[in-house]
């Protein structure tokens, strides 16, 4: 192993995540991208950055405030990481804001979608919006004064606000008031013509005299606060995990501010007041050209302008689930003879996974359904099917991970709904987040009980299944069925099962198994083909696994990493990682599946599942990887990996210096784009 210092061996995970969000921003910068898709990626960038501050920056701030000096894998203290994040995040935020102002917004205007600030409106448009204010905004807005008897109000996380200074007519003393922009109203208000939009805070600002009558409005400035959103569950001895989480959610509303966004024209006096009351330092302030909160650009993406969006892609039903005459096949009959790999969004989630669960719920021969739920949709057909199954007398066990970040309240509601319907609901294990994606169906058949299984890389959510790229296996393999049954017993009871036949489970053995498989590739003798490893995953940050990959590289193993987000591994470093290449694909769909490939001397092994190579996944979560055995399934998995490695249109490559560079296609080289090719294949093969 190389003696290189940590900073040369590892890339900081937080800065690597910011690199990922920069790749998202690059999609908004792409001039060949449809205009409303560019606006969408601006919204995604903004939402991503919000969550990064709420979780990662908040965690580092807690460490720094506690005086901790523990270092990251690349050797940085919490304070040093915060310094690097502050500079890089502000630079990206400014680039994001200017891209909107100087490029995307004017281009939308040329396409007939005008987004104006108040001063650009004509008299008729102002009149219309003033009427809208009185009818739809005034009744729900409450200005809050600050002064004697009126303490500075609580500013909720991610809320958009106006800082207003007023004075009595003829007076000189300035007073401060805060006006919160109603979060449930449209971010951009349309004029009656329907093609001119105005930020809602401009409409409110133009009517402040209606909210503060009799006062002179001196100035107003928009600001936005981001607070710590990472729950600190203290569940030691908690008798009821649900109650403990609800208590923490109530407490978390008042967590510290970690970022303050203000419009660039905010004067020092107002900014100093906000910094003092919110207890943020200069390093936490993002001074940006308005409008703030471009997550609201999702609203514009919803406009009925198909010529400004990607061509609609219609997922297909795999041939295995469709008869020659186009009617659906019996899903259980298919799975008795074949394993079926489903690849979303190319394969329809509705006609595969959702149909599997709905069919099981309605089938009188199904005796039991056991399911994990991490995130699901608002109107969830999966939950509805489970409720119907319970109401028909089936035993239904649902493990609802109520601590799934930012979905805690929704999952608490689903858990209670399922309980009221008669389902057995389990909330997960104390100290471990259940992240695996499993559904087990037990069916009475002529030859006895048979188990049918779905195991996937993504959530049971039909909405995100159209946006996220994920894999799932539907099978009746008895070995896997036995594994999944035993795992559910561990999750719902007191089983201490550790060893499985087809599954690899975290936190008990997943890291150790991955490391052993990596080491095996590096120990092939001269009579065997050279070692080969390919990982496709979301994040790679675990130091022990990365060190094993470095050692394998030094043993001449060829290694390719296809990572969407964080990568702490430093590739192509002489003497350390010469044989490791890292690439990232960011595109129309969020690359979310995990595939782990090992050449194994020609007896190729593939694993799919829920786990990334992160400390949290390997140590603090229940995760599963499945060793796939079907030759057809493995052939298809290898095809996905090969296509991702051949992509020369949407791929980025990571250099030894830690910088990402867009893959350049040679002039005579045919264009290869992973997601486009998979969409075309899906329709061709359906």
PDB file of C-alpha atoms in Angstrom, residues 313-324 326-331 334-335 338-356 454 470-474 636 681-686:
ATOM      1  CA  UNK A 313     -40.869   8.532 -22.504  1.00  0.00           C
ATOM      2  CA  UNK A 314     -43.448   5.820 -21.930  1.00  0.00           C
ATOM      3  CA  UNK A 315     -42.085   2.893 -19.881  1.00  0.00           C
ATOM      4  CA  UNK A 316     -42.739  -0.538 -21.356  1.00  0.00           C
ATOM      5  CA  UNK A 317     -43.918  -3.834 -19.945  1.00  0.00           C
ATOM      6  CA  UNK A 318     -41.244  -6.546 -20.211  1.00  0.00           C
ATOM      7  CA  UNK A 319     -42.032  -9.268 -22.728  1.00  0.00           C
ATOM      8  CA  UNK A 320     -42.165 -11.868 -19.943  1.00  0.00           C
ATOM      9  CA  UNK A 321     -45.246 -10.189 -18.505  1.00  0.00           C
ATOM     10  CA  UNK A 322     -47.137  -9.786 -21.787  1.00  0.00           C
ATOM     11  CA  UNK A 323     -48.814 -12.492 -23.875  1.00  0.00           C
ATOM     12  CA  UNK A 324     -48.489 -12.494 -27.693  1.00  0.00           C
ATOM     13  CA  UNK A 326     -50.957  -8.129 -25.612  1.00  0.00           C
ATOM     14  CA  UNK A 327     -52.812  -9.316 -22.520  1.00  0.00           C
ATOM     15  CA  UNK A 328     -50.942  -9.578 -19.206  1.00  0.00           C
ATOM     16  CA  UNK A 329     -49.503 -12.963 -18.313  1.00  0.00           C
ATOM     17  CA  UNK A 330     -50.027 -14.588 -14.928  1.00  0.00           C
ATOM     18  CA  UNK A 331     -47.155 -13.119 -12.953  1.00  0.00           C
ATOM     19  CA  UNK A 334     -43.895 -16.575 -15.062  1.00  0.00           C
ATOM     20  CA  UNK A 335     -41.883 -16.407 -11.856  1.00  0.00           C
ATOM     21  CA  UNK A 338     -37.902 -17.639 -14.684  1.00  0.00           C
ATOM     22  CA  UNK A 339     -36.306 -14.798 -12.789  1.00  0.00           C
ATOM     23  CA  UNK A 340     -37.273 -11.432 -14.265  1.00  0.00           C
ATOM     24  CA  UNK A 341     -35.003  -8.391 -14.008  1.00  0.00           C
ATOM     25  CA  UNK A 342     -36.852  -5.078 -14.226  1.00  0.00           C
ATOM     26  CA  UNK A 343     -34.970  -1.897 -15.078  1.00  0.00           C
ATOM     27  CA  UNK A 344     -36.837   1.296 -14.238  1.00  0.00           C
ATOM     28  CA  UNK A 345     -37.833   3.707 -15.683  1.00  0.00           C
ATOM     29  CA  UNK A 346     -37.347   1.808 -18.939  1.00  0.00           C
ATOM     30  CA  UNK A 347     -39.485  -1.054 -17.619  1.00  0.00           C
ATOM     31  CA  UNK A 348     -42.760   0.122 -16.141  1.00  0.00           C
ATOM     32  CA  UNK A 349     -42.935   0.018 -12.356  1.00  0.00           C
ATOM     33  CA  UNK A 350     -46.740  -0.035 -12.554  1.00  0.00           C
ATOM     34  CA  UNK A 351     -47.018  -3.156 -14.716  1.00  0.00           C
ATOM     35  CA  UNK A 352     -44.247  -5.049 -12.924  1.00  0.00           C
ATOM     36  CA  UNK A 353     -43.586  -4.369  -9.233  1.00  0.00           C
ATOM     37  CA  UNK A 354     -46.851  -2.600  -8.466  1.00  0.00           C
ATOM     38  CA  UNK A 355     -48.789  -5.279 -10.342  1.00  0.00           C
ATOM     39  CA  UNK A 356     -46.906  -8.018  -8.451  1.00  0.00           C
ATOM     40  CA  UNK A 454     -39.036  -8.721  -5.187  1.00  0.00           C
ATOM     41  CA  UNK A 470     -33.262   1.451 -10.590  1.00  0.00           C
ATOM     42  CA  UNK A 471     -33.151  -2.321 -10.818  1.00  0.00           C
ATOM     43  CA  UNK A 472     -35.291  -5.014  -9.288  1.00  0.00           C
ATOM     44  CA  UNK A 473     -35.420  -8.802  -9.399  1.00  0.00           C
ATOM     45  CA  UNK A 474     -38.691 -10.734  -9.313  1.00  0.00           C
ATOM     46  CA  UNK A 636     -28.373  -7.963 -19.027  1.00  0.00           C
ATOM     47  CA  UNK A 681     -33.779  -0.611 -26.540  1.00  0.00           C
ATOM     48  CA  UNK A 682     -36.798  -0.740 -24.238  1.00  0.00           C
ATOM     49  CA  UNK A 683     -39.214   0.173 -27.025  1.00  0.00           C
ATOM     50  CA  UNK A 684     -37.407  -2.001 -29.536  1.00  0.00           C
ATOM     51  CA  UNK A 685     -37.520  -5.072 -27.306  1.00  0.00           C
ATOM     52  CA  UNK A 686     -40.986  -4.591 -25.792  1.00  0.00           C
TER      53      UNK A 686
END
